[in-house]
JSON list of C-alpha atoms in Angstrom, two decimals:
[
{"chain": "E", "resi": 937, "resn": "SER", "atom": "CA", "xyz": [152.33, 95.70, 108.36]},
{"chain": "E", "resi": 938, "resn": "PRO", "atom": "CA", "xyz": [154.72, 94.35, 105.55]},
{"chain": "E", "resi": 939, "resn": "ALA", "atom": "CA", "xyz": [154.18, 96.08, 101.96]},
{"chain": "E", "resi": 940, "resn": "ALA", "atom": "CA", "xyz": [152.17, 93.99, 99.76]},
{"chain": "E", "resi": 941, "resn": "PRO", "atom": "CA", "xyz": [153.99, 92.23, 96.70]},
{"chain": "E", "resi": 942, "resn": "VAL", "atom": "CA", "xyz": [153.64, 93.86, 93.36]},
{"chain": "E", "resi": 943, "resn": "ILE", "atom": "CA", "xyz": [152.11, 91.55, 90.80]},
{"chain": "E", "resi": 944, "resn": "ASP", "atom": "CA", "xyz": [153.05, 92.14, 87.20]},
{"chain": "E", "resi": 945, "resn": "PRO", "atom": "CA", "xyz": [149.87, 92.18, 85.19]},
{"chain": "E", "resi": 946, "resn": "THR", "atom": "CA", "xyz": [151.72, 91.37, 82.14]},
{"chain": "E", "resi": 947, "resn": "GLY", "atom": "CA", "xyz": [151.98, 87.74, 83.38]},
{"chain": "E", "resi": 948, "resn": "PHE", "atom": "CA", "xyz": [148.26, 87.38, 83.29]},
{"chain": "E", "resi": 949, "resn": "ASP", "atom": "CA", "xyz": [146.75, 85.84, 80.05]},
{"chain": "E", "resi": 950, "resn": "PHE", "atom": "CA", "xyz": [143.39, 87.30, 79.21]},
{"chain": "E", "resi": 951, "resn": "PRO", "atom": "CA", "xyz": [141.05, 84.97, 77.89]},
{"chain": "E", "resi": 952, "resn": "ASP", "atom": "CA", "xyz": [139.94, 85.57, 74.21]},
{"chain": "E", "resi": 953, "resn": "GLN", "atom": "CA", "xyz": [136.18, 85.82, 74.99]},
{"chain": "E", "resi": 954, "resn": "PRO", "atom": "CA", "xyz": [134.60, 88.01, 77.68]},
{"chain": "E", "resi": 955, "resn": "PHE", "atom": "CA", "xyz": [135.02, 86.95, 81.37]},
{"chain": "E", "resi": 956, "resn": "SER", "atom": "CA", "xyz": [133.26, 87.68, 84.44]},
{"chain": "E", "resi": 957, "resn": "LEU", "atom": "CA", "xyz": [135.74, 89.42, 87.02]},
{"chain": "E", "resi": 958, "resn": "ASP", "atom": "CA", "xyz": [133.76, 87.77, 89.87]},
{"chain": "E", "resi": 959, "resn": "THR", "atom": "CA", "xyz": [134.75, 84.35, 88.45]},
{"chain": "E", "resi": 960, "resn": "TYR", "atom": "CA", "xyz": [138.68, 85.53, 89.03]},
{"chain": "E", "resi": 961, "resn": "ASN", "atom": "CA", "xyz": [137.97, 87.25, 92.24]},
{"chain": "E", "resi": 962, "resn": "GLU", "atom": "CA", "xyz": [136.31, 83.71, 93.43]},
{"chain": "E", "resi": 963, "resn": "ALA", "atom": "CA", "xyz": [139.19, 81.54, 92.25]},
{"chain": "E", "resi": 964, "resn": "ILE", "atom": "CA", "xyz": [141.68, 83.91, 94.19]},
{"chain": "E", "resi": 965, "resn": "VAL", "atom": "CA", "xyz": [139.64, 83.63, 97.18]},
{"chain": "E", "resi": 966, "resn": "ALA", "atom": "CA", "xyz": [139.39, 79.88, 96.81]},
{"chain": "E", "resi": 967, "resn": "LYS", "atom": "CA", "xyz": [142.98, 79.49, 96.25]},
{"chain": "E", "resi": 968, "resn": "THR", "atom": "CA", "xyz": [144.01, 81.64, 99.32]},
{"chain": "E", "resi": 969, "resn": "LEU", "atom": "CA", "xyz": [141.86, 79.68, 101.42]},
{"chain": "E", "resi": 970, "resn": "GLU", "atom": "CA", "xyz": [143.47, 76.58, 100.13]},
{"chain": "E", "resi": 971, "resn": "LYS", "atom": "CA", "xyz": [146.89, 77.98, 100.79]},
{"chain": "E", "resi": 972, "resn": "THR", "atom": "CA", "xyz": [146.06, 78.99, 104.24]},
{"chain": "E", "resi": 973, "resn": "ASN", "atom": "CA", "xyz": [144.59, 75.72, 104.76]},
{"chain": "E", "resi": 974, "resn": "GLY", "atom": "CA", "xyz": [141.07, 77.35, 105.58]},
{"chain": "E", "resi": 975, "resn": "ASN", "atom": "CA", "xyz": [142.30, 80.00, 107.94]},
{"chain": "E", "resi": 976, "resn": "LYS", "atom": "CA", "xyz": [140.17, 82.80, 107.38]},
{"chain": "E", "resi": 977, "resn": "THR", "atom": "CA", "xyz": [141.99, 85.34, 109.45]},
{"chain": "E", "resi": 978, "resn": "GLU", "atom": "CA", "xyz": [145.36, 84.43, 107.59]},
{"chain": "E", "resi": 979, "resn": "ALA", "atom": "CA", "xyz": [143.50, 84.33, 104.18]},
{"chain": "E", "resi": 980, "resn": "ALA", "atom": "CA", "xyz": [142.17, 87.97, 104.87]},
{"chain": "E", "resi": 981, "resn": "LEU", "atom": "CA", "xyz": [145.74, 89.18, 105.97]},
{"chain": "E", "resi": 982, "resn": "PHE", "atom": "CA", "xyz": [146.99, 87.46, 102.83]},
{"chain": "E", "resi": 983, "resn": "LEU", "atom": "CA", "xyz": [144.90, 89.37, 100.49]},
{"chain": "E", "resi": 984, "resn": "GLY", "atom": "CA", "xyz": [144.89, 92.59, 102.18]},
{"chain": "E", "resi": 985, "resn": "ILE", "atom": "CA", "xyz": [141.19, 92.64, 103.09]},
{"chain": "E", "resi": 986, "resn": "SER", "atom": "CA", "xyz": [139.31, 92.54, 106.42]},
{"chain": "E", "resi": 987, "resn": "ARG", "atom": "CA", "xyz": [138.00, 89.42, 107.73]},
{"chain": "E", "resi": 988, "resn": "GLN", "atom": "CA", "xyz": [134.47, 91.05, 107.40]},
{"chain": "E", "resi": 989, "resn": "THR", "atom": "CA", "xyz": [135.10, 91.69, 103.64]},
{"chain": "E", "resi": 990, "resn": "LEU", "atom": "CA", "xyz": [136.37, 87.94, 103.17]},
{"chain": "E", "resi": 991, "resn": "TYR", "atom": "CA", "xyz": [133.31, 86.56, 104.70]},
{"chain": "E", "resi": 992, "resn": "THR", "atom": "CA", "xyz": [131.11, 88.67, 102.42]},
{"chain": "E", "resi": 993, "resn": "LEU", "atom": "CA", "xyz": [132.91, 87.30, 99.63]},
{"chain": "E", "resi": 994, "resn": "ILE", "atom": "CA", "xyz": [132.61, 83.72, 100.82]},
{"chain": "E", "resi": 995, "resn": "GLU", "atom": "CA", "xyz": [128.73, 84.37, 101.39]},
{"chain": "E", "resi": 996, "resn": "ARG", "atom": "CA", "xyz": [128.58, 85.76, 97.87]},
{"chain": "E", "resi": 997, "resn": "MET", "atom": "CA", "xyz": [130.51, 82.67, 96.52]},
{"chain": "E", "resi": 998, "resn": "LYS", "atom": "CA", "xyz": [128.39, 80.43, 98.13]},
{"chain": "E", "resi": 999, "resn": "LYS", "atom": "CA", "xyz": [125.23, 81.62, 96.49]},
{"chain": "E", "resi": 1000, "resn": "HIS", "atom": "CA", "xyz": [126.84, 81.40, 93.14]},
{"chain": "E", "resi": 1001, "resn": "ARG", "atom": "CA", "xyz": [128.24, 77.81, 93.62]},
{"chain": "E", "resi": 1002, "resn": "GLN", "atom": "CA", "xyz": [129.65, 75.55, 96.45]},
{"chain": "E", "resi": 1003, "resn": "LEU", "atom": "CA", "xyz": [132.91, 76.87, 97.81]}
]
């Protein structure tokens, strides 16, 4: 499989206040699902995780708030 692109962390603006890493993970999953038009297989491949891991993340997101 192709190598994942390298993301430059210097382009990430950290908030001034403490933040939840789960919130950012959820935002990344939601944006990826949007990008893939809801295709979970494609989203999992894009994120470099298994479909089962993606489903687990989605279930966790549903418990916190609506996806």
